[in-house]
Amino acid sequence: MSNYFETIIKPRFSETDMRGHINNTVIPVWLSDGRGALCREHLAITQPWMVVNLTVNYRQELLWGSPVTVKIAVEKIGNSSISFVQEIWQNDNRCVQASTTVAALDMDTRKPVRVSDEIRQQLSPYLLAQE
Amino acid sequence: MSNYFETIIKPRFSETDMRGHINNTVIPVWLSDGRGALCREHLAITQPWMVVNLTVNYRQELLWGSPVTVKIAVEKIGNSSISFVQEIWQNDNRCVQASTTVAALDMDTRKPVRVSDEIRQQLSPYLLAQE
Amino acid sequence: MSNYFETIIKPRFSETDMRGHINNTVIPVWLSDGRGALCREHLAITQPWMVVNLTVNYRQELLWGSPVTVKIAVEKIGNSSISFVQEIWQNDNRCVQASTTVAALDMDTRKPVRVSDEIRQQLSPYLLAQE
Amino acid sequence: MSNYFETIIKPRFSETDMRGHINNTVIPVWLSDGRGALCREHLAITQPWMVVNLTVNYRQELLWGSPVTVKIAVEKIGNSSISFVQEIWQNDNRCVQASTTVAALDMDTRKPVRVSDEIRQQLSPYLLAQE
C-alpha cells in the first residue's frame, strides 16, 4: 500500500460503549481526522470540502488501549469531487475499510466548484495505481 | 412511505461545526438513535447488534434550530443480519439517505447468531414492500 | 423546586462507556441542551452566550435505557453574566448537580455585553427564591 | 510548573461549533484524555476511577488548526479520592483552568476503595509543591 498516507490516533475512553469496544459512530470521526491529517496538515490545502458520501465496512472490533493507524489514499478525482479510500488498523488487524467522497465547496454560494489543478497535483502521489 | 417508523431528534448546538451546519460525523449518531427508537424502545428487542456496514448519502445541509425526523424501514432480513434503510428529513427536505446492516451478536462468543423468529415477526410491519 | 424549567433527554447508546454507564464527558452536553431548551426554545432568546465556568457534581451513575430530566433555574444575573443551577434526574434519583455561568457575547467584537432588560424579564420566573 | 505532566492534543474539525471555535462541551473530553495520558499510559495505573467533581474555567477561546497542550498535576490525594488540577494551553495562552476529583472504584461493588500506596507513590512526582 505504497500510496497510502498514515496518521496515528489514540482511542479515547469516552469513545468506548457498554459493549466494551469503540462505538461504531466514532469511526466517521477518525476517518475525518485522517482526511484532515493528509489534506490540511500535510498538504496545507485550505479548500473547504463537504462530505457527500460515506461508506464504512466494520470488519473487526476496535478496542481502547492501543493506538490505531488511519490510512488514506485517493481513489478518483472528478470535476468537483474527490473519492478517498481509508482503512483503520489496530494491532496488525484491518478493522475498518471505508470510502468517502467529498465535494469542493464555494463557501459563499455553498455550491460545488472545480477541484483546482494545484490540489490535483498535491494529491497525485496518493492516487491508487491504475491497472 | 407507509412502512417507515419515525422518530424526532432535536439537533444540539454542540453538533454544529465552524461551517455553520451539522457536522457530517453527527449523522451516524442520529441514525443509531433512529434504529434504537424502533428496535429497543418501540419493539423492546433486547438482542445485541453489531454494525457491519454503514452507507450515508448526504444530500443537503442540516442546520441547528429545527427538529429532524429520522425514518427507518427494514430492507432485508438475512440469516444473522438485518439491513435497514434510513432517511433524515428537516423542514420537508430529505437531507440524508442511508443504509445500515447489523449482525445479531452473541455477547459471550462475540460471534453472529441467527436472527430469531420473534424478531423477524416484530420487524415484519416495517419491511419495505417487495415488487 | 417550583422555579425550575424541565426538559427530557433520552440517553444515547453511544453515550455509554465500557464501565457500562453514561460517560462523565456526556453530562456537559446534556447541561448545554437543558440551557438551550429554556433559553432558545422556550424563551426564544437569540443572544449568543459563551460559557465561562462549569461545575459538575456527579452524585450517582446514569444509565442507558431510561430518560433523564434536566432541571434548570437561574441563580443570579450579573452585569454581563448569568449563573444557572442545573440538576439531572433519572428514575427519581438526583444524579448530577451543576452550575454554569455564561457571558452575553457581542459576536463582532467577541467581548461581553450587558444582559438586556428584556432577557432579565424573560428569565425572572426562573430565578431561585432569595432568602 | 515543574510538577506538571503534559500531553498534546490536536483539535478535531468536528469539535468546532457554529461560533467558529471549539465547543465548550469538548473541553471535558480533552481533560479526560489528559488524565488518561498520565495515569494509564505514562504510569500504567489500571485502577478504575469515577469522576465525582469537575470544575472548568474557560478563560479564552480555543480554535481549530493549532495543537493544544493539556497540563496536569496532582493537588491532593485523599483516602479514596484524588484531585487533579489541569490547564489547556494553545499558542502560549492559558485558555482553560480546571480541577477534577476522581474516586477509586471497586468495579464489583461499584463503591469507592482506598487509593493504594503504589498509586500514591507513582503520583508523588506530580504533587503540587506545598507551601
Coordinates of C-alpha atoms in Angstrom, one line a residue:
Chain A
M1 CA 0.0 0.0 0.0
S2 CA 2.7 2.4 -1.0
N3 CA 0.4 5.3 -1.9
Y4 CA -1.2 5.5 1.5
F5 CA -0.7 8.3 3.9
E6 CA -0.9 7.3 7.6
T7 CA -1.8 9.0 10.8
I8 CA -1.9 7.7 14.3
I9 CA -4.9 8.2 16.6
K10 CA -5.3 7.2 20.3
P11 CA -8.7 5.9 21.1
R12 CA -10.4 7.8 23.9
F13 CA -12.0 6.2 26.9
S14 CA -15.2 8.2 26.1
E15 CA -15.3 6.6 22.7
T16 CA -16.0 3.1 24.1
D17 CA -19.5 2.0 24.7
M18 CA -21.2 -0.5 27.1
R19 CA -20.3 -3.4 24.8
G20 CA -16.7 -2.8 25.8
H21 CA -15.5 -1.7 22.4
I22 CA -15.2 1.5 20.3
N23 CA -18.7 2.6 19.4
N24 CA -19.5 2.5 15.6
T25 CA -20.3 6.2 15.5
V26 CA -16.7 7.1 16.4
I27 CA -15.3 5.7 13.2
P28 CA -16.5 8.5 11.0
V29 CA -14.8 10.9 13.4
W30 CA -11.5 9.1 13.0
L31 CA -11.9 9.0 9.2
S32 CA -12.5 12.7 9.2
D33 CA -9.3 13.2 11.3
G34 CA -7.4 11.0 8.8
R35 CA -8.6 13.1 5.8
G36 CA -7.7 16.3 7.7
A37 CA -4.2 15.0 8.6
L38 CA -3.4 14.5 4.9
C39 CA -5.2 17.4 3.3
R40 CA -5.0 20.2 5.9
E41 CA -1.9 19.4 7.9
H42 CA 0.4 17.5 5.5
L43 CA -0.6 19.3 2.2
A44 CA -1.9 22.6 3.7
I45 CA -4.9 22.5 1.4
T46 CA -7.4 25.2 2.5
Q47 CA -10.2 24.4 0.1
P48 CA -13.4 23.7 2.1
W49 CA -15.0 20.3 1.4
M50 CA -18.4 18.9 2.1
V51 CA -18.8 15.2 2.6
V52 CA -21.4 13.8 0.1
N53 CA -21.0 10.1 0.6
L54 CA -19.5 7.9 3.4
T55 CA -19.3 4.1 3.2
V56 CA -17.9 2.2 6.2
N57 CA -17.3 -1.6 6.4
Y58 CA -16.7 -2.7 10.0
R59 CA -14.7 -5.8 9.8
Q60 CA -13.4 -6.2 13.4
E61 CA -13.9 -4.7 16.8
L62 CA -11.7 -1.8 17.8
L63 CA -10.7 -1.6 21.5
W64 CA -9.5 1.1 23.8
G65 CA -5.8 0.9 24.9
S66 CA -3.9 0.6 21.7
P67 CA -3.3 3.3 19.1
V68 CA -4.9 2.9 15.7
T69 CA -3.4 3.8 12.3
V70 CA -5.7 5.5 9.8
K71 CA -4.5 5.0 6.2
I72 CA -5.8 7.1 3.3
A73 CA -5.3 7.2 -0.5
V74 CA -7.1 8.9 -3.3
E75 CA -9.3 6.7 -5.5
K76 CA -10.5 9.2 -8.0
I77 CA -10.6 12.9 -8.6
G78 CA -13.7 14.1 -10.6
N79 CA -14.7 17.5 -11.7
S80 CA -15.7 18.9 -8.3
S81 CA -15.4 15.8 -6.2
I82 CA -12.6 13.6 -4.7
S83 CA -13.1 10.0 -3.6
F84 CA -10.8 8.7 -0.8
V85 CA -10.3 5.1 0.4
Q86 CA -9.5 4.7 4.0
E87 CA -8.5 1.9 6.4
I88 CA -8.2 1.7 10.1
W89 CA -5.8 -0.7 11.6
Q90 CA -5.2 -1.8 15.2
N91 CA -2.6 -4.4 16.3
D92 CA -2.0 -5.5 12.7
N93 CA -5.7 -6.1 12.0
R94 CA -7.5 -4.2 9.3
C95 CA -10.6 -3.4 11.4
V96 CA -12.3 -0.9 9.0
Q97 CA -12.4 -0.3 5.3
A98 CA -14.2 2.9 4.2
S99 CA -14.6 5.3 1.3
T100 CA -15.6 8.9 1.4
T101 CA -16.5 11.3 -1.4
V102 CA -16.2 15.0 -0.8
A103 CA -17.2 17.9 -2.9
A104 CA -15.1 21.1 -3.2
L105 CA -17.3 23.9 -1.8
D106 CA -17.6 27.6 -2.5
M107 CA -18.3 28.9 0.9
D108 CA -20.2 32.0 -0.3
T109 CA -22.6 30.2 -2.7
R110 CA -22.3 26.9 -0.9
K111 CA -22.2 25.3 -4.3
P112 CA -19.6 22.8 -5.6
V113 CA -16.6 24.2 -7.5
R114 CA -14.0 22.5 -9.7
V115 CA -11.1 20.9 -7.9
S116 CA -8.2 23.2 -8.7
D117 CA -5.1 22.0 -10.7
E118 CA -2.9 22.7 -7.7
I119 CA -4.9 20.4 -5.5
R120 CA -4.9 17.7 -8.2
Q121 CA -1.1 17.9 -8.3
Q122 CA -0.8 17.9 -4.5
L123 CA -2.9 14.7 -4.2
S124 CA -1.3 12.9 -7.1
P125 CA 1.3 11.0 -5.0
Y126 CA -1.6 9.4 -3.1
L127 CA -3.6 8.2 -6.2
L128 CA -4.1 4.5 -6.2
A129 CA -2.3 2.9 -9.0
Q130 CA -4.4 2.2 -12.0
E131 CA -4.3 -1.2 -13.6
Chain B
M1 CA -43.5 5.5 2.8
S2 CA -46.1 3.7 4.8
N3 CA -43.7 1.1 6.3
Y4 CA -41.4 3.7 7.9
F5 CA -41.2 4.2 11.6
E6 CA -40.4 7.8 12.6
T7 CA -38.6 9.4 15.5
I8 CA -37.9 13.1 16.1
I9 CA -34.5 14.4 17.2
K10 CA -33.5 18.0 18.1
P11 CA -30.1 19.0 16.8
R12 CA -27.7 20.0 19.5
F13 CA -25.7 23.2 19.4
S14 CA -22.6 21.2 20.0
E15 CA -23.4 19.2 16.9
T16 CA -22.8 22.2 14.6
D17 CA -19.3 22.9 13.2
M18 CA -17.5 26.0 12.1
R19 CA -19.1 25.7 8.6
G20 CA -22.4 26.7 10.4
H21 CA -24.2 23.4 9.8
I22 CA -24.4 20.0 11.4
N23 CA -21.1 18.2 11.1
N24 CA -21.2 15.1 8.9
T25 CA -19.9 12.8 11.8
V26 CA -23.1 13.5 13.7
I27 CA -25.4 11.8 11.2
P28 CA -24.3 8.2 12.2
V29 CA -25.2 9.1 15.8
W30 CA -28.7 10.1 14.7
L31 CA -29.1 7.0 12.6
S32 CA -28.1 4.9 15.6
D33 CA -30.7 6.8 17.7
G34 CA -33.3 6.0 15.0
R35 CA -32.6 2.3 15.0
G36 CA -32.7 2.3 18.8
A37 CA -36.0 4.1 18.8
L38 CA -37.6 1.4 16.7
C39 CA -35.8 -1.7 17.9
R40 CA -35.2 -1.0 21.6
E41 CA -38.0 1.4 22.6
H42 CA -40.8 0.6 20.3
L43 CA -40.4 -3.1 19.9
A44 CA -38.4 -3.8 23.1
I45 CA -36.0 -6.0 21.3
T46 CA -33.0 -6.8 23.6
Q47 CA -30.9 -8.7 21.1
P48 CA -27.4 -7.0 20.9
W49 CA -26.4 -5.9 17.4
M50 CA -23.1 -5.0 15.8
V51 CA -23.0 -2.6 12.9
V52 CA -21.2 -4.2 10.0
N53 CA -21.9 -1.7 7.2
L54 CA -23.0 1.9 7.1
T55 CA -23.6 3.9 3.9
V56 CA -24.6 7.5 4.1
N57 CA -25.6 9.9 1.3
Y58 CA -25.5 13.5 2.3
R59 CA -27.9 15.3 0.0
Q60 CA -28.5 18.6 1.8
E61 CA -27.1 20.5 4.7
L62 CA -28.7 20.1 8.1
L63 CA -29.0 23.1 10.4
W64 CA -29.4 23.7 14.1
G65 CA -32.7 25.2 15.2
S66 CA -35.3 22.9 13.6
P67 CA -36.1 19.3 14.7
V68 CA -35.3 16.5 12.3
T69 CA -37.3 13.3 11.5
V70 CA -35.4 10.1 11.3
K71 CA -37.3 7.5 9.2
I72 CA -36.4 3.8 9.2
A73 CA -37.6 0.7 7.4
V74 CA -36.3 -2.8 7.0
E75 CA -34.9 -3.6 3.6
K76 CA -33.9 -7.3 4.2
I77 CA -33.5 -9.8 6.9
G78 CA -30.8 -12.4 6.2
N79 CA -29.7 -15.3 8.3
S80 CA -27.8 -13.3 11.0
S81 CA -28.1 -9.8 9.6
I82 CA -30.7 -7.1 9.1
S83 CA -30.4 -4.3 6.6
F84 CA -32.2 -1.0 7.4
V85 CA -32.8 1.9 5.2
Q86 CA -33.0 5.3 6.9
E87 CA -33.7 8.9 5.9
I88 CA -33.3 12.1 7.8
W89 CA -35.7 15.0 7.0
Q90 CA -35.6 18.6 8.1
N91 CA -38.2 21.2 7.0
D92 CA -39.7 18.9 4.3
N93 CA -36.3 18.3 2.8
R94 CA -34.8 14.8 2.6
C95 CA -31.3 15.7 3.7
V96 CA -29.8 12.2 4.2
Q97 CA -30.4 8.7 2.8
A98 CA -28.6 5.9 4.5
S99 CA -28.5 2.2 4.8
T100 CA -27.1 0.2 7.7
T101 CA -26.5 -3.6 8.1
V102 CA -26.3 -5.0 11.6
A103 CA -25.4 -8.5 12.7
A104 CA -27.1 -10.2 15.6
L105 CA -24.4 -10.8 18.2
D106 CA -23.9 -13.5 20.9
M107 CA -22.3 -11.4 23.6
D108 CA -20.3 -14.3 25.1
T109 CA -18.7 -15.6 21.9
R110 CA -19.0 -12.2 20.1
K111 CA -20.0 -14.2 17.0
P112 CA -23.0 -13.6 14.8
V113 CA -26.2 -15.7 15.6
R114 CA -29.4 -16.3 13.7
V115 CA -32.0 -13.6 13.8
S116 CA -34.8 -15.1 15.9
D117 CA -38.2 -15.8 14.5
E118 CA -39.7 -13.5 17.2
I119 CA -37.6 -10.6 15.9
R120 CA -38.5 -11.4 12.3
Q121 CA -42.1 -11.1 13.2
Q122 CA -41.7 -7.9 15.2
L123 CA -39.9 -6.3 12.3
S124 CA -42.2 -7.5 9.5
P125 CA -44.5 -4.4 9.6
Y126 CA -41.5 -2.3 8.7
L127 CA -40.4 -4.4 5.7
L128 CA -40.3 -2.5 2.5
A129 CA -42.8 -3.7 0.1
Q130 CA -41.4 -6.2 -2.5
E131 CA -42.1 -5.6 -6.1
Chain C
M1 CA -38.3 23.3 43.1
S2 CA -41.1 25.4 41.7
N3 CA -38.8 27.7 39.7
Y4 CA -37.2 25.0 37.7
F5 CA -37.7 24.5 34.0
E6 CA -37.5 20.9 32.9
T7 CA -36.6 19.1 29.7
I8 CA -36.4 15.4 28.9
I9 CA -33.4 13.8 27.3
K10 CA -33.1 10.2 26.1
P11 CA -29.6 8.8 26.7
R12 CA -27.9 7.5 23.6
F13 CA -26.2 4.1 23.3
S14 CA -23.1 5.9 22.0
E15 CA -23.0 7.9 25.3
T16 CA -22.3 4.9 27.4
D17 CA -18.7 3.7 28.0
M18 CA -17.0 0.4 28.8
R19 CA -17.8 0.9 32.5
G20 CA -21.5 0.3 31.5
H21 CA -22.7 3.7 32.4
I22 CA -23.0 7.2 30.8
N23 CA -19.5 8.6 30.4
N24 CA -18.8 11.7 32.5
T25 CA -18.0 13.8 29.4
V26 CA -21.6 13.5 28.2
I27 CA -23.1 15.4 31.1
P28 CA -21.9 18.9 29.9
V29 CA -23.6 18.1 26.6
W30 CA -26.9 17.4 28.4
L31 CA -26.5 20.5 30.5
S32 CA -26.0 22.5 27.4
D33 CA -29.1 21.0 25.9
G34 CA -31.0 21.9 29.1
R35 CA -29.9 25.6 28.8
G36 CA -30.8 25.7 25.2
A37 CA -34.3 24.2 25.8
L38 CA -35.1 27.0 28.3
C39 CA -33.3 30.0 26.6
R40 CA -33.6 29.2 22.9
E41 CA -36.7 27.1 22.5
H42 CA -38.9 28.1 25.4
L43 CA -38.0 31.8 25.7
A44 CA -36.7 32.4 22.1
I45 CA -33.7 34.3 23.4
T46 CA -31.3 34.8 20.5
Q47 CA -28.4 36.5 22.4
P48 CA -25.2 34.4 21.9
W49 CA -23.6 33.2 25.1
M50 CA -20.1 32.0 25.9
V51 CA -19.7 29.5 28.8
V52 CA -17.1 30.9 31.3
N53 CA -17.5 28.4 34.2
L54 CA -18.9 24.9 34.5
T55 CA -19.0 23.0 37.8
V56 CA -20.4 19.5 37.9
N57 CA -21.0 17.2 40.9
Y58 CA -21.5 13.6 39.9
R59 CA -23.6 12.0 42.7
Q60 CA -24.8 8.8 41.1
E61 CA -24.3 6.8 37.9
L62 CA -26.5 7.4 35.0
L63 CA -27.5 4.5 32.8
W64 CA -28.7 3.9 29.3
G65 CA -32.4 2.8 28.9
S66 CA -34.3 5.4 31.0
P67 CA -35.0 9.0 30.1
V68 CA -33.4 11.7 32.2
T69 CA -34.9 15.0 33.3
V70 CA -32.7 18.1 33.1
K71 CA -33.9 20.8 35.5
I72 CA -32.7 24.4 35.3
A73 CA -33.1 27.6 37.3
V74 CA -31.4 31.0 37.4
E75 CA -29.2 31.6 40.4
K76 CA -28.0 35.1 39.6
I77 CA -27.9 37.7 36.8
G78 CA -24.9 39.9 36.9
N79 CA -23.9 42.7 34.5
S80 CA -22.9 40.6 31.6
S81 CA -23.2 37.2 33.1
I82 CA -25.9 34.7 34.1
S83 CA -25.4 31.8 36.5
F84 CA -27.7 28.8 36.1
V85 CA -28.1 25.9 38.5
Q86 CA -28.9 22.6 36.9
E87 CA -29.8 19.1 38.0
I88 CA -30.1 15.8 36.2
W89 CA -32.5 13.2 37.5
Q90 CA -33.0 9.6 36.4
N91 CA -35.6 7.2 38.0
D92 CA -36.3 9.6 40.9
N93 CA -32.6 9.9 41.7
R94 CA -30.8 13.3 41.6
C95 CA -27.6 12.0 39.8
V96 CA -26.0 15.4 38.9
Q97 CA -25.9 18.8 40.4
A98 CA -24.2 21.5 38.3
S99 CA -23.8 25.2 37.9
T100 CA -22.9 27.1 34.8
T101 CA -22.0 30.8 34.3
V102 CA -22.4 32.2 30.8
A103 CA -21.4 35.6 29.5
A104 CA -23.5 37.5 27.0
L105 CA -21.3 37.9 23.9
D106 CA -21.1 40.5 21.1
M107 CA -20.3 38.3 18.1
D108 CA -18.5 41.0 16.2
T109 CA -16.1 42.1 19.0
R110 CA -16.3 38.8 20.8
K111 CA -16.5 40.8 24.0
P112 CA -19.1 40.5 26.8
V113 CA -22.1 42.9 26.7
R114 CA -24.7 43.8 29.3
V115 CA -27.5 41.3 29.7
S116 CA -30.5 43.2 28.2
D117 CA -33.6 44.2 30.3
E118 CA -35.8 42.0 28.1
I119 CA -33.7 38.9 28.9
R120 CA -33.7 39.8 32.6
Q121 CA -37.5 39.9 32.5
Q122 CA -37.8 36.7 30.5
L123 CA -35.6 34.8 32.9
S124 CA -37.2 36.2 36.1
P125 CA -39.8 33.4 36.6
Y126 CA -36.9 31.0 36.9
L127 CA -34.9 33.0 39.5
L128 CA -34.3 31.0 42.6
A129 CA -36.2 32.5 45.5
Q130 CA -34.0 34.7 47.7
E131 CA -34.0 34.3 51.4
Chain D
M1 CA 5.1 24.5 36.7
S2 CA 7.7 21.8 37.1
N3 CA 5.4 19.2 38.5
Y4 CA 3.1 19.1 35.5
F5 CA 2.8 16.3 33.1
E6 CA 2.0 17.4 29.5
T7 CA 0.2 15.8 26.6
I8 CA -0.5 17.2 23.1
I9 CA -4.0 17.0 21.5
K10 CA -4.9 18.1 18.0
P11 CA -8.4 19.8 17.9
R12 CA -10.7 18.0 15.5
F13 CA -12.8 19.8 12.9
S14 CA -15.9 18.1 14.4
E15 CA -15.1 19.7 17.7
T16 CA -15.7 23.2 16.4
D17 CA -19.2 24.7 16.6
M18 CA -21.1 27.4 14.6
R19 CA -19.5 30.2 16.7
G20 CA -16.3 29.2 14.9
H21 CA -14.4 27.9 18.0
I22 CA -14.1 24.7 20.0
N23 CA -17.4 24.0 21.7
N24 CA -17.3 24.1 25.5
T25 CA -18.5 20.5 25.8
V26 CA -15.3 19.3 24.2
I27 CA -13.1 20.5 27.0
P28 CA -14.1 17.8 29.5
V29 CA -13.1 15.2 26.8
W30 CA -9.7 16.7 26.4
L31 CA -9.3 16.9 30.2
S32 CA -10.2 13.2 30.4
D33 CA -7.6 12.4 27.7
G34 CA -5.0 14.3 29.8
R35 CA -5.7 12.3 32.9
G36 CA -5.6 9.1 30.9
A37 CA -2.3 10.1 29.3
L38 CA -0.7 10.5 32.7
C39 CA -2.4 7.7 34.7
R40 CA -3.0 4.9 32.1
E41 CA -0.3 5.5 29.5
H42 CA 2.6 7.0 31.4
L43 CA 2.2 5.4 34.8
A44 CA 0.3 2.2 33.7
I45 CA -2.2 2.6 36.6
T46 CA -5.1 0.1 36.0
Q47 CA -7.2 1.2 38.9
P48 CA -10.7 2.3 37.6
W49 CA -11.8 5.8 38.6
M50 CA -15.1 7.5 38.7
V51 CA -15.3 11.3 38.2
V52 CA -17.1 12.9 41.2
N53 CA -16.4 16.6 40.5
L54 CA -15.4 18.6 37.6
T55 CA -14.8 22.4 37.6
V56 CA -13.8 24.2 34.4
N57 CA -12.9 27.8 34.0
Y58 CA -13.0 28.9 30.3
R59 CA -10.6 31.9 30.1
Q60 CA -10.1 32.2 26.3
E61 CA -11.5 30.7 23.1
L62 CA -9.8 27.7 21.7
L63 CA -9.6 27.3 17.9
W64 CA -9.2 24.6 15.3
G65 CA -5.9 24.5 13.5
S66 CA -3.3 24.6 16.3
P67 CA -2.4 21.8 18.7
V68 CA -3.2 22.2 22.4
T69 CA -1.2 21.2 25.4
V70 CA -3.0 19.6 28.3
K71 CA -1.1 20.0 31.6
I72 CA -1.9 18.0 34.7
A73 CA -0.7 17.9 38.3
V74 CA -2.0 16.3 41.5
E75 CA -3.4 18.7 44.0
K76 CA -4.3 16.3 46.8
I77 CA -4.7 12.6 47.5
G78 CA -7.4 11.7 50.0
N79 CA -8.5 8.4 51.3
S80 CA -10.3 7.2 48.2
S81 CA -10.1 10.3 46.1
I82 CA -7.5 12.2 44.0
S83 CA -7.8 15.8 43.0
F84 CA -6.1 16.9 39.8
V85 CA -5.5 20.4 38.5
Q86 CA -5.4 20.8 34.8
E87 CA -4.7 23.5 32.3
I88 CA -5.2 23.7 28.5
W89 CA -2.8 25.9 26.5
Q90 CA -2.9 27.0 22.9
N91 CA -0.4 29.3 21.2
D92 CA 1.1 30.3 24.6
N93 CA -2.3 31.2 26.0
R94 CA -3.7 29.5 29.1
C95 CA -7.2 29.0 27.7
V96 CA -8.7 26.7 30.4
Q97 CA -8.1 26.0 34.1
A98 CA -9.8 23.0 35.6
S99 CA -9.9 20.7 38.5
T100 CA -11.2 17.2 38.7
T101 CA -11.8 14.9 41.6
V102 CA -11.9 11.2 40.9
A103 CA -12.8 8.3 43.3
A104 CA -11.0 4.9 43.2
L105 CA -13.7 2.4 42.3
D106 CA -14.2 -1.3 43.1
M107 CA -15.8 -2.5 39.9
D108 CA -17.7 -5.3 41.5
T109 CA -19.3 -3.4 44.3
R110 CA -19.1 0.0 42.5
K111 CA -18.1 1.5 45.8
P112 CA -15.0 3.7 46.5
V113 CA -11.9 2.0 47.7
R114 CA -8.7 3.4 49.3
V115 CA -6.1 4.7 46.9
S116 CA -3.3 2.2 47.1
D117 CA 0.2 3.0 48.4
E118 CA 1.6 2.1 45.0
I119 CA -0.5 4.7 43.3
R120 CA 0.3 7.3 45.9
Q121 CA 4.0 6.7 45.1
Q122 CA 3.5 6.7 41.4
L123 CA 1.7 10.1 41.5
S124 CA 4.0 11.7 44.0
P125 CA 6.3 13.4 41.4
Y126 CA 3.3 15.3 40.1
L127 CA 2.1 16.6 43.5
L128 CA 1.9 20.4 43.6
A129 CA 4.5 21.8 46.0
Q130 CA 3.1 22.5 49.4
E131 CA 3.7 25.9 50.9

